[in-house]
Amino acid sequence: MDSKLKTFTITTFGCKVNQYESFCIADDFVKNGLKKVSFNSQADIYIINTCTVTNRTDYKSRNAIRKALRFKEVNPHTKVIVTGCYSHLNSQQIATLGDVDYILDNKAKGSVFDIMENGTAHKLSACSNNVEEELFQELFTDEMPDKARAFIKIQDGCNFFCSYCIVPFARGKPRSRKPYYIIHQIKRLVTNGYKEFVIAGINLGLYGKDLITDNENTEKYTLTKILTLIEKIQGVVSIRISSIEPQLIDDELLQYIKSSSKLCPHFHIPLQSGSDTLLKSMKRSYSTDDYASLINEIKTINPNAAIGTDIILGYPGETDSYFEDTYEFVNRLPLTYAHIFPYSPRKGTSAASMPLRQNSKKVKERCRIMAELISTKKKEFIDSLISQKIYLNGVLEEKNDDDYWTALSDHYIRIYVKKHRCYKGDYVKLQAIDRIYDGILVD
C-alpha cells in the first residue's frame, strides 16, 4: 500500500449486519496502522458500505460516494472504495459517478484491506453470483468504537424472495456462522468491556438450517440453541435479537423467551401489510391471524415486551380498502413502534413489474396517517412503563446537553439518568419515573 495513505474513514447504510461488517473492515485498517477519522473530514481512504433495500438508501449511498469523490478532487491521491448491497447490484452505475477506485461486492468485504494493500484494480462490471456462496464468510473485530452495545452477525442471506425485496439477490442464499466463531467473537468483545450484544442476521430465524452437525445423532443447530450458548458466556449481561420473521418464531424460541434471564423484552417482527390479499401478493407465508396470534402470545409471556414492526404502504394494488384493513389491524395490535416504508420498486423483483402503482401523494398521506397512529401507540407504551414503575436496563452511551446520561433500554425506549458517578459503558437497572424528551426519566 502507498505509504502516503495514513488515514481512512467509513460510512455505513442499512442494517445491523452491514454495521457489523463495517466495524470488521475498520478494525483491519486500524490494526494495520491507519488512523480512523470522520467521514466529513479529509482522509486518505474513503469506504462507503452501501444499502439498496429502498430507493432512499440508493440515493443516500450515491450521495456519500459523490461526497468522497469531492474530497478526491482536492487530493488526487485519495482512494475511494465502495462495497455493500448497492455496490453488489449496481457496479456499472457507480462507475459512472466518477473516479471510484474499488467497487467491491459483498463477498469482498473480508478482503478490503488486502485488496487495497495489493493495489489490484477491482472494479466490477457485473454482480457476482452470491447464490453460489456455500459458506459463511468470517469477519472479526475486537472493538466497535462509539458503540455501547456490540452487534454480532451470525447469519447471512435469504431465500424467501418476497415480491418486493431485492435482498436475496444481493446477499445470496442463507448461510450460518458456526457456533465456535460466534462464541469466540463475543468473548473477545466481552474482554474489551462490552456487556450487551445484538444478535443479527439477514434472515435471523434461518440460523442453523444450513449447518451440518458432526453426526446424525447430534442435535441440529437453531437460533434458540445459539442464544442459549451466548447467555452462558461469562460477562454477557444482556442479549437483544434483531429483526426476525414471524413464521420463524417457533415453540422452542417462545420457550426461550419465557425462560431467559438475559434476553431483552424487545422483538422486531415485520408485518408489511394488514391485508391478507396483499400479504399473499407479497409472497409472505403467514396471515394476519397468524401474526396477531404470535404477538398476543409474546405479550402473554411478557405483557411489557416492546414489539416493533415494518410496514410497507403503497404496494402495487393497495386500494383505500386494503390500507384501511392495515390501519385497523395495526390499531388492534399491541405494538410499540413501526418502521414505515413507502413502497420502492426494486428492479429484478416480481413486484417491480406489477401494475396498479400508487399515486405518490396518496402514499405519502397514508404514511403520515400510519405514523400518527404509531406515535400514539409508543406514547401509550411509555406511559404504561412509567405507571407501573418498571425497572429498565441499559448500557450508558453518552451525556446530553442537560447532563443526563442516556441509554437504549432493554424495552427499546431511550432512558435518561442524572447520576454524577456514572461512566460510559456502565450497565444500569433503574426505575421508570417520568416522561422526558423522547423517552423515560429513570432513577
Coordinates of C-alpha atoms in Angstrom, one line a residue:
M1 CA 0.0 0.0 0.0
D2 CA 1.1 3.5 -0.7
S3 CA 3.0 4.9 2.3
K4 CA 1.1 8.2 1.8
L5 CA -2.1 6.6 2.9
K6 CA -2.3 7.1 6.6
T7 CA -6.0 7.8 7.4
F8 CA -9.3 6.3 6.5
T9 CA -12.9 6.8 7.1
I10 CA -16.0 4.6 6.7
T11 CA -19.7 5.3 6.5
T12 CA -22.4 2.7 6.6
F13 CA -26.0 2.5 5.4
G14 CA -28.6 -0.1 6.2
C15 CA -29.0 -3.0 8.6
K16 CA -27.1 -4.1 11.7
V17 CA -25.4 -6.8 9.6
N18 CA -23.9 -4.0 7.4
Q19 CA -22.8 -2.2 10.6
Y20 CA -21.1 -5.2 12.0
E21 CA -19.3 -5.8 8.7
S22 CA -18.1 -2.1 8.7
F23 CA -16.7 -2.5 12.2
C24 CA -14.7 -5.5 11.0
I25 CA -13.4 -3.7 7.9
A26 CA -12.4 -0.7 10.0
D27 CA -10.7 -3.0 12.5
D28 CA -8.5 -4.4 9.8
F29 CA -7.3 -0.9 8.8
V30 CA -6.6 0.2 12.4
K31 CA -4.6 -3.0 13.1
N32 CA -2.5 -2.2 10.1
G33 CA -1.6 1.2 11.4
L34 CA -4.1 3.5 9.8
K35 CA -6.0 6.2 11.8
K36 CA -9.8 6.4 11.5
V37 CA -11.2 9.9 11.0
S38 CA -14.6 11.5 10.5
F39 CA -16.3 11.0 7.1
N40 CA -16.8 14.7 7.0
S41 CA -13.1 15.4 7.1
Q42 CA -10.2 14.9 4.7
A43 CA -9.0 11.3 4.7
D44 CA -6.7 9.2 2.5
I45 CA -9.2 6.4 2.1
Y46 CA -13.0 6.7 2.0
I47 CA -15.0 3.5 2.4
I48 CA -18.8 3.5 1.7
N49 CA -20.7 0.4 2.8
T50 CA -23.9 0.8 0.9
C51 CA -27.5 -0.5 1.1
T52 CA -30.1 -1.0 -1.6
V53 CA -33.2 -2.0 0.2
T54 CA -35.1 1.1 -0.9
N55 CA -34.8 4.0 -3.4
R56 CA -34.0 6.2 -0.5
T57 CA -31.0 4.1 0.6
D58 CA -29.7 4.0 -3.1
Y59 CA -29.9 7.8 -3.0
K60 CA -28.0 8.1 0.3
S61 CA -25.4 5.7 -0.9
R62 CA -24.8 7.7 -4.1
N63 CA -24.6 10.9 -2.2
A64 CA -21.9 9.5 0.1
I65 CA -19.9 8.3 -2.9
R66 CA -20.2 11.8 -4.5
K67 CA -19.1 13.4 -1.3
A68 CA -16.0 11.2 -1.1
L69 CA -15.2 12.0 -4.8
R70 CA -15.3 15.7 -4.0
F71 CA -12.6 15.2 -1.4
K72 CA -10.7 13.2 -4.0
E73 CA -10.8 16.2 -6.4
V74 CA -8.9 18.2 -3.7
N75 CA -6.4 15.5 -3.0
P76 CA -6.0 13.1 -6.1
H77 CA -4.0 10.5 -4.1
T78 CA -7.2 9.8 -2.1
K79 CA -8.7 6.3 -2.6
V80 CA -12.5 5.7 -2.7
I81 CA -13.8 2.2 -2.0
V82 CA -17.5 1.3 -2.4
T83 CA -18.9 -2.0 -1.2
G84 CA -22.2 -3.4 0.1
C85 CA -25.6 -4.3 -1.4
Y86 CA -26.0 -1.3 -3.7
S87 CA -22.4 -1.9 -4.9
H88 CA -23.1 -5.6 -5.4
L89 CA -26.0 -4.9 -7.7
N90 CA -25.2 -1.6 -9.3
S91 CA -21.4 -1.6 -10.0
Q92 CA -21.8 -0.1 -13.5
Q93 CA -24.0 2.7 -12.2
I94 CA -21.4 3.5 -9.5
A95 CA -18.6 3.6 -12.1
T96 CA -20.5 6.5 -13.9
L97 CA -20.3 8.7 -10.7
G98 CA -16.6 9.4 -11.1
D99 CA -13.2 8.0 -10.3
V100 CA -14.1 5.3 -7.8
D101 CA -11.0 3.2 -7.2
Y102 CA -12.6 0.0 -5.9
I103 CA -16.1 -1.3 -6.5
L104 CA -16.5 -4.4 -4.3
D105 CA -19.3 -6.9 -3.9
N106 CA -20.4 -8.3 -0.6
K107 CA -18.1 -11.3 -0.9
A108 CA -15.1 -9.0 -0.9
K109 CA -15.9 -7.4 2.5
G110 CA -13.5 -9.7 4.3
S111 CA -10.6 -8.6 2.0
V112 CA -11.0 -4.8 1.7
F113 CA -7.6 -4.1 3.3
D114 CA -5.8 -6.8 1.4
I115 CA -7.2 -5.5 -1.9
M116 CA -6.0 -2.0 -1.0
E117 CA -2.6 -3.3 0.1
N118 CA -2.1 -5.2 -3.2
G119 CA -3.3 -2.3 -5.2
T120 CA -5.2 -4.6 -7.5
A121 CA -7.9 -2.9 -9.6
H122 CA -11.2 -4.4 -8.6
K123 CA -13.9 -2.5 -10.5
L124 CA -16.8 -4.9 -11.0
S125 CA -18.7 -4.8 -14.3
A126 CA -21.4 -7.1 -13.1
C127 CA -22.9 -8.6 -10.0
S128 CA -21.1 -11.6 -8.6
N129 CA -23.3 -14.6 -8.1
N130 CA -23.6 -14.8 -4.3
V131 CA -26.2 -17.6 -4.7
E132 CA -23.4 -20.0 -5.2
E133 CA -21.7 -19.0 -2.0
E134 CA -21.8 -22.0 0.3
L135 CA -20.0 -20.9 3.5
F136 CA -20.5 -18.1 5.9
Q137 CA -17.7 -15.5 5.5
E138 CA -15.8 -14.9 8.7
L139 CA -15.2 -11.3 9.7
F140 CA -13.8 -10.4 13.2
T141 CA -13.4 -7.3 15.2
D142 CA -12.0 -6.5 18.7
E143 CA -13.9 -3.3 19.2
M144 CA -16.8 -1.2 18.0
P145 CA -15.8 2.4 18.7
D146 CA -18.5 4.8 19.9
K147 CA -20.9 1.9 20.5
A148 CA -22.1 0.9 23.9
R149 CA -23.7 -2.3 22.5
A150 CA -22.0 -4.8 20.2
F151 CA -23.6 -6.1 17.0
I152 CA -22.8 -9.7 16.2
K153 CA -23.5 -11.1 12.8
I154 CA -24.4 -14.8 12.9
Q155 CA -26.3 -15.3 9.7
D156 CA -26.2 -14.1 6.1
G157 CA -28.5 -14.5 3.1
C158 CA -32.2 -15.2 2.4
N159 CA -34.1 -17.5 0.1
F160 CA -37.7 -16.2 0.8
F161 CA -37.8 -14.0 -2.3
C162 CA -40.7 -11.8 -1.1
S163 CA -42.1 -10.0 -4.2
Y164 CA -40.8 -6.5 -3.2
C165 CA -37.4 -7.5 -1.8
I166 CA -34.0 -7.3 -3.6
V167 CA -32.0 -8.6 -0.6
P168 CA -31.8 -12.3 -1.7
F169 CA -30.2 -11.1 -5.0
A170 CA -27.6 -9.0 -3.1
R171 CA -26.9 -11.4 -0.2
G172 CA -27.4 -14.8 -1.7
K173 CA -28.8 -17.9 -0.1
P174 CA -28.8 -18.5 3.7
R175 CA -25.5 -19.2 5.4
S176 CA -24.9 -19.6 9.2
R177 CA -21.9 -18.8 11.3
K178 CA -20.6 -21.8 13.2
P179 CA -21.1 -21.6 17.0
Y180 CA -17.4 -21.7 17.8
Y181 CA -16.7 -18.4 15.9
I182 CA -19.8 -16.7 17.4
I183 CA -18.7 -17.6 20.9
H184 CA -15.1 -16.6 20.2
Q185 CA -16.1 -13.2 18.8
I186 CA -18.4 -12.4 21.7
K187 CA -15.7 -13.4 24.3
R188 CA -13.2 -11.1 22.5
L189 CA -15.7 -8.2 22.9
V190 CA -16.5 -9.1 26.5
T191 CA -12.8 -8.8 27.3
N192 CA -12.9 -5.3 25.8
G193 CA -15.8 -4.3 28.1
Y194 CA -19.0 -4.9 26.1
K195 CA -22.0 -6.2 28.0
E196 CA -24.9 -6.1 25.7
F197 CA -24.9 -8.0 22.4
V198 CA -27.3 -7.5 19.5
I199 CA -27.6 -10.7 17.5
A200 CA -28.2 -10.0 13.8
G201 CA -28.7 -11.7 10.5
I202 CA -30.1 -11.0 7.1
N203 CA -32.9 -13.6 7.9
L204 CA -32.0 -14.4 11.5
G205 CA -34.6 -17.0 12.1
L206 CA -33.0 -19.2 9.4
Y207 CA -29.9 -19.6 11.6
G208 CA -28.5 -23.1 11.7
K209 CA -30.7 -24.6 9.0
D210 CA -27.8 -24.9 6.6
L211 CA -25.2 -26.2 9.1
I212 CA -24.3 -29.8 9.1
T213 CA -23.7 -31.4 12.5
D214 CA -20.9 -33.8 13.3
N215 CA -23.0 -36.8 13.1
E216 CA -26.7 -37.8 12.7
N217 CA -27.2 -38.2 16.4
T218 CA -26.1 -34.6 17.2
E219 CA -29.0 -32.1 17.6
K220 CA -29.3 -29.6 14.8
Y221 CA -28.3 -26.0 15.4
T222 CA -31.1 -23.5 15.9
L223 CA -31.3 -19.8 16.8
T224 CA -32.5 -20.8 20.2
K225 CA -29.6 -23.1 20.8
I226 CA -27.0 -20.4 19.9
L227 CA -28.8 -17.9 22.1
T228 CA -28.6 -20.3 25.0
L229 CA -24.9 -20.7 24.4
I230 CA -24.4 -17.0 24.3
E231 CA -26.3 -16.5 27.5
K232 CA -23.8 -18.8 29.3
I233 CA -20.8 -16.7 28.4
Q234 CA -19.4 -15.0 31.5
G235 CA -19.6 -11.2 31.1
V236 CA -22.6 -11.2 28.8
V237 CA -25.2 -9.2 30.7
S238 CA -27.9 -8.6 28.0
I239 CA -28.8 -10.1 24.7
R240 CA -31.1 -8.5 22.1
I241 CA -32.2 -10.2 18.9
S242 CA -32.7 -8.1 15.8
S243 CA -35.5 -8.4 13.2
I244 CA -37.0 -11.9 12.9
E245 CA -39.7 -13.2 10.6
P246 CA -43.0 -14.1 12.3
Q247 CA -43.2 -17.6 10.8
L248 CA -39.7 -18.4 12.1
I249 CA -40.6 -17.8 15.8
D250 CA -41.3 -21.4 16.8
D251 CA -42.3 -23.0 20.1
E252 CA -38.6 -23.6 21.1
L253 CA -37.8 -19.9 20.7
L254 CA -41.0 -18.9 22.6
Q255 CA -40.0 -21.1 25.5
Y256 CA -36.6 -19.5 25.5
I257 CA -38.2 -16.0 25.6
K258 CA -40.2 -17.2 28.6
S259 CA -37.2 -18.7 30.5
S260 CA -34.3 -16.4 29.6
S261 CA -32.8 -14.1 32.3
K262 CA -30.7 -12.1 29.8
L263 CA -32.9 -11.7 26.7
C264 CA -34.2 -8.1 26.2
P265 CA -38.0 -7.9 26.2
H266 CA -37.9 -6.3 22.7
F267 CA -38.8 -8.0 19.5
H268 CA -38.9 -6.6 16.0
I269 CA -41.2 -8.7 13.9
P270 CA -42.0 -7.5 10.3
L271 CA -45.7 -7.3 9.3
Q272 CA -45.5 -5.4 6.0
S273 CA -49.3 -5.3 5.5
G274 CA -52.6 -5.9 7.4
S275 CA -54.3 -7.1 4.3
D276 CA -54.3 -10.9 3.7
T277 CA -54.7 -10.2 0.0
L278 CA -51.6 -8.1 -0.1
L279 CA -49.6 -10.4 2.1
K280 CA -50.3 -13.2 -0.4
S281 CA -49.2 -10.9 -3.3
M282 CA -46.1 -10.1 -1.3
K283 CA -45.3 -13.8 -1.0
R284 CA -45.4 -13.6 2.8
S285 CA -46.1 -17.0 4.2
Y286 CA -48.4 -16.0 7.1
S287 CA -51.8 -14.5 7.6
T288 CA -52.9 -11.6 9.7
D289 CA -54.5 -14.1 12.1
D290 CA -51.1 -15.9 12.4
Y291 CA -49.4 -12.6 13.1
A292 CA -51.9 -11.5 15.7
S293 CA -51.7 -14.8 17.5
L294 CA -47.9 -14.6 17.7
I295 CA -47.9 -11.1 19.0
N296 CA -50.5 -11.9 21.6
E297 CA -48.6 -15.0 22.7
I298 CA -45.4 -12.9 23.2
K299 CA -47.5 -10.4 25.2
T300 CA -48.9 -13.2 27.3
I301 CA -45.3 -14.3 28.1
N302 CA -44.3 -10.7 28.9
P303 CA -47.1 -8.1 28.9
N304 CA -44.4 -5.3 29.0
A305 CA -42.5 -6.6 26.0
A306 CA -41.8 -4.0 23.3
I307 CA -42.9 -5.1 19.8
G308 CA -41.7 -3.3 16.7
T309 CA -42.6 -4.0 13.1
D310 CA -42.1 -3.0 9.5
I311 CA -45.0 -1.7 7.3
I312 CA -44.9 -1.1 3.6
L313 CA -47.5 1.3 2.2
G314 CA -48.3 2.0 -1.5
Y315 CA -47.6 -1.6 -2.6
P316 CA -49.0 -2.3 -6.1
G317 CA -52.7 -2.9 -5.8
E318 CA -53.1 -1.3 -2.3
T319 CA -56.6 0.2 -2.5
D320 CA -58.1 2.5 0.0
S321 CA -59.9 -0.5 1.4
Y322 CA -56.6 -2.5 1.8
F323 CA -55.0 0.5 3.5
E324 CA -57.9 0.7 5.9
D325 CA -57.5 -3.0 6.7
T326 CA -53.9 -2.4 7.5
Y327 CA -54.7 0.6 9.6
E328 CA -57.4 -1.2 11.6
F329 CA -55.2 -4.3 12.1
V330 CA -52.3 -2.3 13.3
N331 CA -54.6 -0.3 15.6
R332 CA -55.7 -3.5 17.3
L333 CA -52.1 -4.8 17.8
P334 CA -50.1 -4.0 21.0
L335 CA -47.2 -2.5 19.0
T336 CA -44.6 -0.2 20.4
Y337 CA -43.2 1.3 17.2
A338 CA -43.0 0.7 13.5
H339 CA -40.7 1.5 10.6
I340 CA -43.0 2.7 7.8
F341 CA -41.8 2.5 4.2
P342 CA -43.4 3.8 1.1
Y343 CA -43.1 1.0 -1.5
S344 CA -39.9 1.2 -3.5
P345 CA -39.9 -0.8 -6.8
R346 CA -36.7 -2.9 -7.0
K347 CA -35.6 -3.9 -10.4
G348 CA -35.5 -7.7 -10.7
T349 CA -38.2 -8.4 -8.1
S350 CA -41.6 -9.7 -9.1
A351 CA -43.5 -6.7 -7.7
A352 CA -41.5 -4.3 -9.9
S353 CA -43.5 -5.3 -13.0
M354 CA -46.9 -5.3 -11.3
P355 CA -49.5 -2.7 -12.5
L356 CA -51.6 -0.5 -10.2
R357 CA -48.7 1.6 -9.0
Q358 CA -49.8 4.1 -6.4
N359 CA -50.0 7.9 -6.5
S360 CA -47.0 9.3 -4.6
K361 CA -49.1 12.0 -2.8
K362 CA -51.6 9.4 -1.6
V363 CA -48.8 7.1 -0.4
K364 CA -47.2 9.9 1.5
E365 CA -50.5 10.7 3.2
R366 CA -51.0 7.1 4.1
C367 CA -47.5 7.1 5.7
R368 CA -48.4 10.2 7.7
I369 CA -51.7 8.7 9.0
M370 CA -49.9 5.5 10.0
A371 CA -47.1 7.4 11.6
E372 CA -49.6 9.3 13.8
L373 CA -51.1 6.0 14.9
I374 CA -47.7 4.5 15.8
S375 CA -46.7 7.6 17.7
T376 CA -49.8 7.3 19.8
K377 CA -49.0 3.6 20.5
K378 CA -45.5 4.5 21.5
K379 CA -46.7 7.1 24.0
E380 CA -49.1 4.6 25.5
F381 CA -46.4 2.1 25.9
I382 CA -44.1 4.6 27.6
D383 CA -46.9 5.7 29.9
S384 CA -47.6 2.1 30.8
L385 CA -44.0 1.5 31.9
I386 CA -44.0 4.7 33.9
S387 CA -47.3 4.0 35.7
Q388 CA -46.0 0.5 36.7
K389 CA -42.7 1.9 37.7
I390 CA -41.0 -0.8 35.7
Y391 CA -37.2 -1.3 36.1
L392 CA -35.4 -0.6 32.9
N393 CA -31.9 -1.8 32.0
G394 CA -29.4 -0.3 29.6
V395 CA -25.8 0.4 28.8
L396 CA -24.9 4.1 29.2
E397 CA -23.9 5.7 25.9
E398 CA -23.3 9.4 26.3
K399 CA -24.4 12.6 28.1
N400 CA -26.8 15.1 26.5
D401 CA -26.7 18.9 26.8
D402 CA -28.6 18.8 30.1
D403 CA -26.0 16.5 31.7
Y404 CA -28.3 13.4 31.6
W405 CA -26.7 10.1 30.8
T406 CA -28.6 8.2 28.1
A407 CA -29.1 4.6 27.2
L408 CA -31.3 2.5 24.9
S409 CA -33.2 0.4 27.4
D410 CA -34.0 -3.3 27.2
H411 CA -37.5 -2.2 26.2
Y412 CA -36.1 -0.2 23.3
I413 CA -37.0 3.1 24.8
R414 CA -34.4 5.7 25.5
I415 CA -33.8 6.3 29.2
Y416 CA -32.2 9.3 30.9
V417 CA -30.4 9.3 34.3
K418 CA -28.8 12.2 36.1
K419 CA -26.1 10.5 38.1
H420 CA -22.7 12.1 38.8
R421 CA -20.9 8.8 39.3
C422 CA -21.9 7.2 36.0
Y423 CA -19.5 6.3 33.3
K424 CA -19.9 5.4 29.6
G425 CA -20.4 1.6 29.3
D426 CA -22.0 1.2 32.8
Y427 CA -24.9 -1.2 32.8
V428 CA -27.7 0.3 34.9
K429 CA -31.0 -1.0 36.2
L430 CA -33.3 1.8 37.3
Q431 CA -36.9 2.5 37.9
A432 CA -39.1 4.4 35.4
I433 CA -40.1 7.8 37.0
D434 CA -41.5 10.2 34.4
R435 CA -41.6 11.1 30.7
I436 CA -38.6 13.2 29.5
Y437 CA -37.5 14.3 26.0
D438 CA -38.2 11.3 23.7
G439 CA -38.1 8.7 26.5
I440 CA -38.2 8.0 30.2
L441 CA -36.5 9.5 33.2
V442 CA -35.2 6.8 35.5
D443 CA -33.8 6.8 39.0

